[in-house]
CSV table of C-alpha atoms and ligand atoms in Angstrom, one decimal:
chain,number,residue,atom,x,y,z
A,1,UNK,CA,60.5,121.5,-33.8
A,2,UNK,CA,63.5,118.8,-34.4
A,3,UNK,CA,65.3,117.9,-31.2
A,4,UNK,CA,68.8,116.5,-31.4
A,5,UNK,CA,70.5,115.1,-28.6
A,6,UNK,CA,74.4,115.6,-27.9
A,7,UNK,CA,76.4,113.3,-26.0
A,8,UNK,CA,79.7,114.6,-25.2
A,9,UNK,CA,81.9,115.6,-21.9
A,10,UNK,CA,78.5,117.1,-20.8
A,11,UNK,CA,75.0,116.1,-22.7
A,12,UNK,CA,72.7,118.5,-24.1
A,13,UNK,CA,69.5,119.1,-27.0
A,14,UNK,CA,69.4,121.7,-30.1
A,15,UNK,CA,66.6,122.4,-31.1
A,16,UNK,CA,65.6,123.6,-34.3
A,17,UNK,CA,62.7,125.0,-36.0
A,18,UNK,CA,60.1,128.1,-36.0
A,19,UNK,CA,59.7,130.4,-33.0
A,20,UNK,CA,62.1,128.4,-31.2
A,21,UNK,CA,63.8,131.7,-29.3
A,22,UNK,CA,60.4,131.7,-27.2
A,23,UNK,CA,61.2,128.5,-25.5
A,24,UNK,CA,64.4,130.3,-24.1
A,25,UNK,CA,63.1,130.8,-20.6
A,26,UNK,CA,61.3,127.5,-20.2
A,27,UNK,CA,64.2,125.5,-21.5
A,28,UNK,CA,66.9,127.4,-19.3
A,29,UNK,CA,64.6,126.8,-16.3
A,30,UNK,CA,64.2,123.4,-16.3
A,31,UNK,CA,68.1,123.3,-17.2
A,32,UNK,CA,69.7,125.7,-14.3
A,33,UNK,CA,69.5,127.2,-10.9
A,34,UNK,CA,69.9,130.3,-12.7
A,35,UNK,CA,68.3,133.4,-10.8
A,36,UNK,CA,70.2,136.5,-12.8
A,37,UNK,CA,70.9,135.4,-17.0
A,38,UNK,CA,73.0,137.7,-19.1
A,39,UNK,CA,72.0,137.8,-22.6
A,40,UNK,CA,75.0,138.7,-24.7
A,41,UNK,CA,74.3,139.9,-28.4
A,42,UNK,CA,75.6,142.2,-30.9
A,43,UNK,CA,74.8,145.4,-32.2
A,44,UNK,CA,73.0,144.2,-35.3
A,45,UNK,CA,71.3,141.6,-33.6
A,46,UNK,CA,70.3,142.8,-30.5
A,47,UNK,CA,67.6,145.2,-31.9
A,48,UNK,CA,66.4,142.9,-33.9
A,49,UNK,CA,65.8,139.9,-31.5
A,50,UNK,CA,67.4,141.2,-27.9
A,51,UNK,CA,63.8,142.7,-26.6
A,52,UNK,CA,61.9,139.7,-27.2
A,53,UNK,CA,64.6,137.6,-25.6
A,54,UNK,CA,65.2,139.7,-22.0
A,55,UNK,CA,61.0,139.5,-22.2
A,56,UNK,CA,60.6,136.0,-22.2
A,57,UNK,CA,63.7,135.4,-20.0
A,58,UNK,CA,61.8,137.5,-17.4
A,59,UNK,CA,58.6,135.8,-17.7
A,60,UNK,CA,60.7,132.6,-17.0
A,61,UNK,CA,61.3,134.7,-13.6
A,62,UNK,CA,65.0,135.5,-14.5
A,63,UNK,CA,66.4,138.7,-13.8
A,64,UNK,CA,67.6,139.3,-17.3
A,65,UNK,CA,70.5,141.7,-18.2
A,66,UNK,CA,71.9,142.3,-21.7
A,67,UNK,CA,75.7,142.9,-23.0
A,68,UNK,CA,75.6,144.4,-26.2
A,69,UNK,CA,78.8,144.7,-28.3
A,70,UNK,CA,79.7,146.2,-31.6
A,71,UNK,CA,78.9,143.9,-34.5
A,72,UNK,CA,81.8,142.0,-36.4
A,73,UNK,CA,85.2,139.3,-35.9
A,74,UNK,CA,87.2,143.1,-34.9
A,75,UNK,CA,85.1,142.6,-31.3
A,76,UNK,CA,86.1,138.8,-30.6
A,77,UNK,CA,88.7,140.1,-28.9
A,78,UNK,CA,90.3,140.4,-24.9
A,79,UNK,CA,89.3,144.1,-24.9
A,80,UNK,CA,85.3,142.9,-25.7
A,81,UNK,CA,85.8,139.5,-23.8
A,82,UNK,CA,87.6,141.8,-20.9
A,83,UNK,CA,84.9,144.0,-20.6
A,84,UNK,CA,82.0,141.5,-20.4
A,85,UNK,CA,83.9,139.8,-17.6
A,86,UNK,CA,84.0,142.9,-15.6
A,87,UNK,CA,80.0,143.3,-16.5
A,88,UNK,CA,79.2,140.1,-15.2
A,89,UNK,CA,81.1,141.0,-12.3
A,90,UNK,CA,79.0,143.9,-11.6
A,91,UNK,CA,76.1,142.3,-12.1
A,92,UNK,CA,77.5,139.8,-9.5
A,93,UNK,CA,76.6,136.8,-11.2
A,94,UNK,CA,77.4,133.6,-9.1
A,95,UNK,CA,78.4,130.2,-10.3
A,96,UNK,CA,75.3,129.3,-10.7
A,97,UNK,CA,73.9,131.8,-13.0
A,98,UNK,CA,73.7,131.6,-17.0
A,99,UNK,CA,74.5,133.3,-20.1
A,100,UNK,CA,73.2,133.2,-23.4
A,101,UNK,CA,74.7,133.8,-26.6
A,102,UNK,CA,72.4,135.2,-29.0
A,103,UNK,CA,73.5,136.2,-32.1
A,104,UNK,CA,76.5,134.8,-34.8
A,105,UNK,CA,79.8,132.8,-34.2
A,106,UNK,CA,81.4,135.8,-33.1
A,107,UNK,CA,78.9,136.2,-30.4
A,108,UNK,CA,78.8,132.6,-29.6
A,109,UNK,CA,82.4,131.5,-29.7
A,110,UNK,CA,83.3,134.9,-27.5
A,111,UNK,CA,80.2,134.1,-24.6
A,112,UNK,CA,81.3,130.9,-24.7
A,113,UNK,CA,84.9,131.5,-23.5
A,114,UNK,CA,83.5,133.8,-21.1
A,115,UNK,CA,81.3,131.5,-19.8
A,116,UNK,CA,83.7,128.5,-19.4
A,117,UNK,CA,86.4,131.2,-17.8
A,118,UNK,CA,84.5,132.9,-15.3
A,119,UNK,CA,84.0,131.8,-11.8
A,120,UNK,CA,85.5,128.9,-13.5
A,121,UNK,CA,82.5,128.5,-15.4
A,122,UNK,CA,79.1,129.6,-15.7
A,123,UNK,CA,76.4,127.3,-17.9
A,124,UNK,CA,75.6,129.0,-21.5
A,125,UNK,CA,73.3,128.7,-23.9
A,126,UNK,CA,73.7,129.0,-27.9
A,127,UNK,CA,71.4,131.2,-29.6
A,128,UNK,CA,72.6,131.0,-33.4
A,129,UNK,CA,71.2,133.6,-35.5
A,130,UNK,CA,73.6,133.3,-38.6
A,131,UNK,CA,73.6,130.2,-41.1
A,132,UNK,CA,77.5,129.4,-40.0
A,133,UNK,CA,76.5,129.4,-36.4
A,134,UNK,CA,73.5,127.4,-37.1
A,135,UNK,CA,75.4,124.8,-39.0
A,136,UNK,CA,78.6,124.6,-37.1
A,137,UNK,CA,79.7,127.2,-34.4
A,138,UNK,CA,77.0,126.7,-31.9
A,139,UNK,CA,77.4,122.8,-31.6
A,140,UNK,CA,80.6,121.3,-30.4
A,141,UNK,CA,81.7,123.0,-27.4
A,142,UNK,CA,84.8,125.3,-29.2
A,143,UNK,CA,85.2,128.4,-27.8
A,144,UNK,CA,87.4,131.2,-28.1
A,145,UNK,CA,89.0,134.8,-29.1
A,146,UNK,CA,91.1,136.5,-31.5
A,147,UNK,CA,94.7,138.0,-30.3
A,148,UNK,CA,96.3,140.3,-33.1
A,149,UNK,CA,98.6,137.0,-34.0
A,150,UNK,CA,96.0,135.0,-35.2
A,151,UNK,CA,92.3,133.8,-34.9
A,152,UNK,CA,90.7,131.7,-32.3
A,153,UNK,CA,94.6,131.9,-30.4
A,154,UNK,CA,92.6,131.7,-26.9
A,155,UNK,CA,90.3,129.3,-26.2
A,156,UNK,CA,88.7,126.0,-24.5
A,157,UNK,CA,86.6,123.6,-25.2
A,158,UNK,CA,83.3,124.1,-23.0
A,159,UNK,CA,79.9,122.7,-24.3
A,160,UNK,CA,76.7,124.8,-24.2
A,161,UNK,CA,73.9,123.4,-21.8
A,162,UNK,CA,71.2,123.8,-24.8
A,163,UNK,CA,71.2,125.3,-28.3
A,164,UNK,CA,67.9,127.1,-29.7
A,165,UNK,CA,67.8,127.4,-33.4
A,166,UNK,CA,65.2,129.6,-34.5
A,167,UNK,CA,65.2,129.2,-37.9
A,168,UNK,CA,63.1,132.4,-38.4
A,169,UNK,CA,66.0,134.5,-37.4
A,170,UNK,CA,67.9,133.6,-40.5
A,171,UNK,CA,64.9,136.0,-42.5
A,172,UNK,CA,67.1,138.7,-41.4
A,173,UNK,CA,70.2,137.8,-42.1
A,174,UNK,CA,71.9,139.8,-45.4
A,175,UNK,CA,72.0,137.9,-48.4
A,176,UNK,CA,76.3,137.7,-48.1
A,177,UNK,CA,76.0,136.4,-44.5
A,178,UNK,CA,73.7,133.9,-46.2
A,179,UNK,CA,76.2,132.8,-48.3
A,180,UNK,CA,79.0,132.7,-46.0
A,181,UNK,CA,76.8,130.1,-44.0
A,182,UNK,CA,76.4,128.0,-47.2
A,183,UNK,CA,80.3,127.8,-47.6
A,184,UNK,CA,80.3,125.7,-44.4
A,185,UNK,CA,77.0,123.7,-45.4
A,186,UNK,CA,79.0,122.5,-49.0
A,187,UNK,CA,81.9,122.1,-46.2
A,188,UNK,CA,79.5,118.6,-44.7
A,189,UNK,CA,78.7,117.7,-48.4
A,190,UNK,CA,82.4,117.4,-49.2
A,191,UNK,CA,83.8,116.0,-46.2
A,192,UNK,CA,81.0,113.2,-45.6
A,193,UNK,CA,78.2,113.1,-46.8
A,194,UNK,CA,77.7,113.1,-51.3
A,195,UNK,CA,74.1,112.3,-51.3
A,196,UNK,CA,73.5,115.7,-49.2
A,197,UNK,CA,76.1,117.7,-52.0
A,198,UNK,CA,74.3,117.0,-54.8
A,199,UNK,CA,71.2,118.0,-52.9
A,200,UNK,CA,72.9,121.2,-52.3
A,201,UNK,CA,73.5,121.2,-56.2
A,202,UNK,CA,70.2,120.4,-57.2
A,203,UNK,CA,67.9,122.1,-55.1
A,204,UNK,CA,67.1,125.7,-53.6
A,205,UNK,CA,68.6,126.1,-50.3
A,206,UNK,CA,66.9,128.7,-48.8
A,207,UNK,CA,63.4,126.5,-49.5
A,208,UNK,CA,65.1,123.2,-47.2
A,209,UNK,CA,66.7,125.4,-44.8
A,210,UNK,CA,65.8,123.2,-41.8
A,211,UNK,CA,66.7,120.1,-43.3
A,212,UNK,CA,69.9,121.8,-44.0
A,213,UNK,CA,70.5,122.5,-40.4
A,214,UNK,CA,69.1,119.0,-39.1
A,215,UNK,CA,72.1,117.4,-41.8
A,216,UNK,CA,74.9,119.7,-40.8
A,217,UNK,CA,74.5,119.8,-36.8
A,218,UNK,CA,73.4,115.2,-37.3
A,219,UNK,CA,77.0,115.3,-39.1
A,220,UNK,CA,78.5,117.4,-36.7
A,221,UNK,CA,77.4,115.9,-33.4
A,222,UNK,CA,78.1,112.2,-34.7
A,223,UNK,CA,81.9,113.9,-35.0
A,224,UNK,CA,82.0,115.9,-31.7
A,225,UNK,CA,80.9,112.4,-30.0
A,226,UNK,CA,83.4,110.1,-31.2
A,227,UNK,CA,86.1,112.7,-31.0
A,228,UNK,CA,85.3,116.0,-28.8
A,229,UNK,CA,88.4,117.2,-28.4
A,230,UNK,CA,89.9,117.5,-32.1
A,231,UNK,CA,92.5,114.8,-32.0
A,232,UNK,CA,91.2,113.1,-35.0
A,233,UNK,CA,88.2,113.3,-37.0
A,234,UNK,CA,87.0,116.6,-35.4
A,235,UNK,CA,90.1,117.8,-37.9
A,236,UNK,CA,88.1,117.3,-40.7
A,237,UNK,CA,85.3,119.7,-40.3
A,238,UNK,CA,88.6,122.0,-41.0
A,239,UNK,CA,88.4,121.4,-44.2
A,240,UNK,CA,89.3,124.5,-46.6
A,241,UNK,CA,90.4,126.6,-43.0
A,242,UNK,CA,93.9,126.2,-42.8
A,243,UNK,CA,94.1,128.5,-46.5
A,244,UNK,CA,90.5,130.3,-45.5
A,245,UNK,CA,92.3,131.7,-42.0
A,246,UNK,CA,95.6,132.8,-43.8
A,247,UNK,CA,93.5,134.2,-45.7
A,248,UNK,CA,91.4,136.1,-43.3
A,249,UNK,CA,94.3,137.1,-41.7
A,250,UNK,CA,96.0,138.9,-44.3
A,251,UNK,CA,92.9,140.7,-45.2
A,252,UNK,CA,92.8,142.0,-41.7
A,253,UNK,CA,89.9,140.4,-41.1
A,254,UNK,CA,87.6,142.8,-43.1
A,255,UNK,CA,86.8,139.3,-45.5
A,256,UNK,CA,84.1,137.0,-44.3
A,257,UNK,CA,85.0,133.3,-42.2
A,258,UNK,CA,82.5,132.1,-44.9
A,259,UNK,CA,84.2,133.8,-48.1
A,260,UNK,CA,88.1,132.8,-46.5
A,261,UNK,CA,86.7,128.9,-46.3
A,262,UNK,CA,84.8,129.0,-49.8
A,263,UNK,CA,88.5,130.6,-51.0
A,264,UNK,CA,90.1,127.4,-49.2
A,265,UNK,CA,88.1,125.0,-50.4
A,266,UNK,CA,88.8,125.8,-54.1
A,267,UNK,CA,92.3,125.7,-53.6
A,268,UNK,CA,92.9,122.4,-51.6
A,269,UNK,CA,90.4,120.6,-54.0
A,270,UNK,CA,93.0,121.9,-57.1
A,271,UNK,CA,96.1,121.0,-55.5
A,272,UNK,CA,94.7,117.8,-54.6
A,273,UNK,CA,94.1,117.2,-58.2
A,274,UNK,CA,97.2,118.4,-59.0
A,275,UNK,CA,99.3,116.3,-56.5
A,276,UNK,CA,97.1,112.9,-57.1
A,277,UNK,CA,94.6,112.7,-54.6
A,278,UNK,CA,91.5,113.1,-55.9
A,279,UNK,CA,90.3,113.7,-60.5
A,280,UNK,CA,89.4,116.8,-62.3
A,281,UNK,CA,85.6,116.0,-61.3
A,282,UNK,CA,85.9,116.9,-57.7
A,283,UNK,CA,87.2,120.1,-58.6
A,284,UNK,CA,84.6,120.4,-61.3
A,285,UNK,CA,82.2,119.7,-58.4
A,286,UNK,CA,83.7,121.6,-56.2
A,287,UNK,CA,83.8,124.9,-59.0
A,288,UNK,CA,80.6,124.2,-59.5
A,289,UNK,CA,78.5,124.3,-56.3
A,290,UNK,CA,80.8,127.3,-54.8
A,291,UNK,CA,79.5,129.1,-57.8
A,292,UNK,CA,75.7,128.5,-57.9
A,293,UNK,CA,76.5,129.8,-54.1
A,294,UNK,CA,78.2,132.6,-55.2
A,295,UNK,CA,81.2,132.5,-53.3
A,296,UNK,CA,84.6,133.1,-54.4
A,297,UNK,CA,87.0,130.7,-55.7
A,298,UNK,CA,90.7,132.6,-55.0
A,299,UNK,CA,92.5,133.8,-53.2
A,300,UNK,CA,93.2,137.2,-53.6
A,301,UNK,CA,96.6,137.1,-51.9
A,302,UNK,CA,101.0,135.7,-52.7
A,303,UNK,CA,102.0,132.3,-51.3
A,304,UNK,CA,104.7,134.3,-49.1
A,305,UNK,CA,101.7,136.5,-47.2
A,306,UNK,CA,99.8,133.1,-47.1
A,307,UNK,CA,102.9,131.4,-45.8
A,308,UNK,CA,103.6,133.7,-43.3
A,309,UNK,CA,100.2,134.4,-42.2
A,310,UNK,CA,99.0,130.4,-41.7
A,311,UNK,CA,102.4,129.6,-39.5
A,312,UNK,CA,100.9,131.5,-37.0
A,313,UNK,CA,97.6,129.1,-37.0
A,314,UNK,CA,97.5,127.3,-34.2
A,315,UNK,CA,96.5,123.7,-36.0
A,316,UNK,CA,100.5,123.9,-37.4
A,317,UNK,CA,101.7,121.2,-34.6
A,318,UNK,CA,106.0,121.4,-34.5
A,319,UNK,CA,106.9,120.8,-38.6
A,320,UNK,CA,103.8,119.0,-39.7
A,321,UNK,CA,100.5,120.3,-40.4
A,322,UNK,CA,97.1,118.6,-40.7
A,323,UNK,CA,96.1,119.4,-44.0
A,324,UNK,CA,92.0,118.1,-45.2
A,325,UNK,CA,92.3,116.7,-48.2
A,326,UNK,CA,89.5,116.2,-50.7
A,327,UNK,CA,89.8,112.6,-52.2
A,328,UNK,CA,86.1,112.6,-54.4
A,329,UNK,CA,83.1,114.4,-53.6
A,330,UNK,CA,81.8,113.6,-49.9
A,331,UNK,CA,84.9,111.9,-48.6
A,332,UNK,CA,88.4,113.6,-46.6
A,333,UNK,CA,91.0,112.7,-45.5
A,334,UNK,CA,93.3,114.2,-43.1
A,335,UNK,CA,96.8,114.4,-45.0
A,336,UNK,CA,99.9,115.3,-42.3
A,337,UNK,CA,102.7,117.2,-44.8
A,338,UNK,CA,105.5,118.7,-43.6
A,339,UNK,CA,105.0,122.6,-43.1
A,340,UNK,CA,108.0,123.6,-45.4
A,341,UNK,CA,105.8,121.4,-48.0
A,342,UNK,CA,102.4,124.4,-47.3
A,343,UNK,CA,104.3,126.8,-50.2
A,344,UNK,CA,104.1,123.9,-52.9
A,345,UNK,CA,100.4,122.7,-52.2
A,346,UNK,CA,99.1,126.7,-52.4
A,347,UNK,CA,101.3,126.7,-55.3
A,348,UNK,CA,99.5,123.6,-56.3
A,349,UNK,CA,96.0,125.0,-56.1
A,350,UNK,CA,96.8,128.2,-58.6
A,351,UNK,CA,98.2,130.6,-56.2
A,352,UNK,CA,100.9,132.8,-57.7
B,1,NAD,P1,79.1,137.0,-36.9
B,1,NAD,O1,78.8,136.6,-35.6
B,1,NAD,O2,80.0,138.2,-37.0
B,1,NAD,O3,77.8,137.3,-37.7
B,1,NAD,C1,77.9,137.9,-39.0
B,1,NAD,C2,77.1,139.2,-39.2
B,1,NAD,O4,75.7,138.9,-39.3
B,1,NAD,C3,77.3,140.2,-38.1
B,1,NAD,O5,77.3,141.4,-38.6
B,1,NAD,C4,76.0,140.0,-37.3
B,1,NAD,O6,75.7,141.1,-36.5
B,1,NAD,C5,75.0,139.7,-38.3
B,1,NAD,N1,73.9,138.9,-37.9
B,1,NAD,C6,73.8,137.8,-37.2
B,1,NAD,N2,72.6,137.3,-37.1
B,1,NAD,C7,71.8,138.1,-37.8
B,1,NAD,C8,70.5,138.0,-38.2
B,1,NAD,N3,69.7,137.0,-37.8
B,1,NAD,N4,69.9,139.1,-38.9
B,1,NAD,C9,70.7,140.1,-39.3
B,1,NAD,N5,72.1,140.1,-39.0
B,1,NAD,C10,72.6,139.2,-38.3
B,1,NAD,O7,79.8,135.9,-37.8
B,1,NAD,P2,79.5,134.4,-38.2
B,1,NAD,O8,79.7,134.3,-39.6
B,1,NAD,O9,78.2,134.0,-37.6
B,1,NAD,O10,80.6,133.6,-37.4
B,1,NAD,C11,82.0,133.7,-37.7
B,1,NAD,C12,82.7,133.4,-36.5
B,1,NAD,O11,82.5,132.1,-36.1
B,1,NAD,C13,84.2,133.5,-36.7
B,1,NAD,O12,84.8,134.2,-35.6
B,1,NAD,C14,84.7,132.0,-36.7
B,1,NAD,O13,86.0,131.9,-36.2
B,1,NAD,C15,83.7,131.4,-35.8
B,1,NAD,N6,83.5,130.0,-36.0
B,1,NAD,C16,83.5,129.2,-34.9
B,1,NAD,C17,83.3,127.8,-35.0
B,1,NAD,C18,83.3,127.0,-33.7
B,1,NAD,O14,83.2,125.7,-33.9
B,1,NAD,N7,83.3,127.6,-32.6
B,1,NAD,C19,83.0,127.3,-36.2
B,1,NAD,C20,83.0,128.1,-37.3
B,1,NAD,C21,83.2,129.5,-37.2
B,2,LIG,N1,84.3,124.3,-36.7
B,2,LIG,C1,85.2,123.3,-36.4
B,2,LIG,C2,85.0,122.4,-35.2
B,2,LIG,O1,84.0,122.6,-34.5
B,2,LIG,O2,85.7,121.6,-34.9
């Protein structure tokens, strides 16, 4: 097992490795004062890994409850985050009791809000059982829901008190989630790190997948430490997002987080050609490793739907918007452009 070691507004470990998921109990017990934990999970999840949670929770001695919602981003919502609110409440969970997230970055970004929001905050833990919540959503402290106007509109920052990464979950996981998880691994590669992106190139994935994990979460807790709170370099690990949401958005949500940022990155890395900031090779790169991935390149939507739909993301601050630009294969930068400017970069990178 690999433990890192985050230092942020509160400090915590992630661990990572096989069989993890039965160190749950121990590891909340020497963490909390926790006598009742609710396990929240999804309905995909749960039955695979829920039983074997609640058992070893209540080994632990906790009185262990589950919330199960229905599966997919349709259930990060108030209605879901209402209703586990009012279940905790039943429950009469105190202050000091816990809840776990087990289960994707739906299920992790959605407990998390709950946690930080009720009784003004409950301790959490992050059980990632997804690639994408492996690599990025369970570390960092971001939490948050969906309203109809956009994703992630409601939210806080509120860091877990441990993070268990069993990497044997991920056998489970279908083959397209797989791939939506590697969309945000290439995301590390190109932001920071080159070595690690030609690694991704070269070599199988699925037969490094720890070392995968260690990289990403390494890369991501160096950034949530010098910058928790997103005013600077936190921005990059937004890379390909701002087009990914719009995208998301105007497919209703039915596509994939992973499929709208592999859709993203594409087109930023070509309008950054395009407009000077970075040679045809990144976007050669770029092409190439999105393919051997299998993800998708464009975006299947006009620059007015686009337009309209990413003026409703929330990382659009008064007329400018952070923009991550690509400037060679593992280096970013974050580009402010005016938001009347958005139409002529999607134009940029090939979208009609
Ligand atoms: P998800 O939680 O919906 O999981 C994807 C699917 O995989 C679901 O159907 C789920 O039931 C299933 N699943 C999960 N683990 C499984 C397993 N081990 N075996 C079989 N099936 C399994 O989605 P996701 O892709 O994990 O996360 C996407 C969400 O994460 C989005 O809402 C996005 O906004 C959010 N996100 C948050 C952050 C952050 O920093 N907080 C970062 C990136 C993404
Ligand atoms: N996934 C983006 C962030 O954590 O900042």
């Amino acid at each position: 097992m690999k433990k890192i070691h985050v230092t942020a507004s509160t400090e915590y470990d992630i661990s990572i490795g096989s069989g993890v998921l039965d160190e749950l109990g121990r590891e909340l017990k020497g963490l909390t004062k926790a006598k009742t934990v609710v396990l929240v999970s999804d309905s995909n999840v749960f039955p695979l890994y829920g039983e074997r949670c609640l058992k070893n929770l209540k080994e632990s001695g906790f009185d262990a409850k589950s919330f199960v919602f229905k599966a997919g981003e349709a259930s990060k919502c108030m209605k879901t985050y209402e209703e586990l609110l009012e279940f905790l409440c039943e429950n009469r969970l105190t202050r000091s009791d816990a809840l776990v997230a087990l289960g994707g970055g739906v299920t992790g970004d959605m407990t998390g809000f709950a946690a930080a929001t009720y009784q003004r905050g409950i301790a959490y833990v992050q059980v990632p059982t997804t690639l994408l919540a492996a690599v990025d959503s369970s570390v960092g402290g971001k939490t948050a829901i969906d309203l109809k106007a956009g994703k992630n509109q409601v939210g806080c920052f509120y860091q877990p008190v441990a993070v268990l990464c069993d990497t044997d979950t991920l056998d489970t996981l279908p083959e397209s989630e797989f791939r939506c998880g590697m969309a945000e691994v290439i995301k590390y590669g190109m932001l920071g790190n080159a070595r690690f992106f030609s690694e991704l190139l070269e070599k199988d994935a699925k037969a490094m997948i720890g070392h995968i994990i260690e990289v990403c979460v390494t890369m991501k807790r160096d950034i949530v430490q010098r910058d928790e709170f997103d005013k600077g370099e936190r921005m990059l690990l937004n890379f390909g997002h701002t087009f990914g949401h719009a995208a998301e958005k105007c497919s209703g949500f039915s596509m994939l987080h992973g499929e709208g940022v592999a859709m993203g990155m594409a087109t930023i890395t070509k309008a950054a050609c395009k407009l000077g900031f970075c040679d045809e090779t990144t976007v050669e790169f770029m092409d190439k490793i999105l393919d051997k991935y299998g993800l998708p390149k464009t975006i299947p939507y006009g620059v007015d739907e686009l337009l309209d739909a990413a003026l409703a993301d929330k990382k659009i601050a008064g007329s400018e918007i952070n923009l991550i630009v690509p400037v060679k294969v593992g280096r970013c930068e974050i580009e402010k452009v005016p938001s009347t400017a958005l139409s002529d970069w999607l134009k940029a990178g090939g979208v009609k």
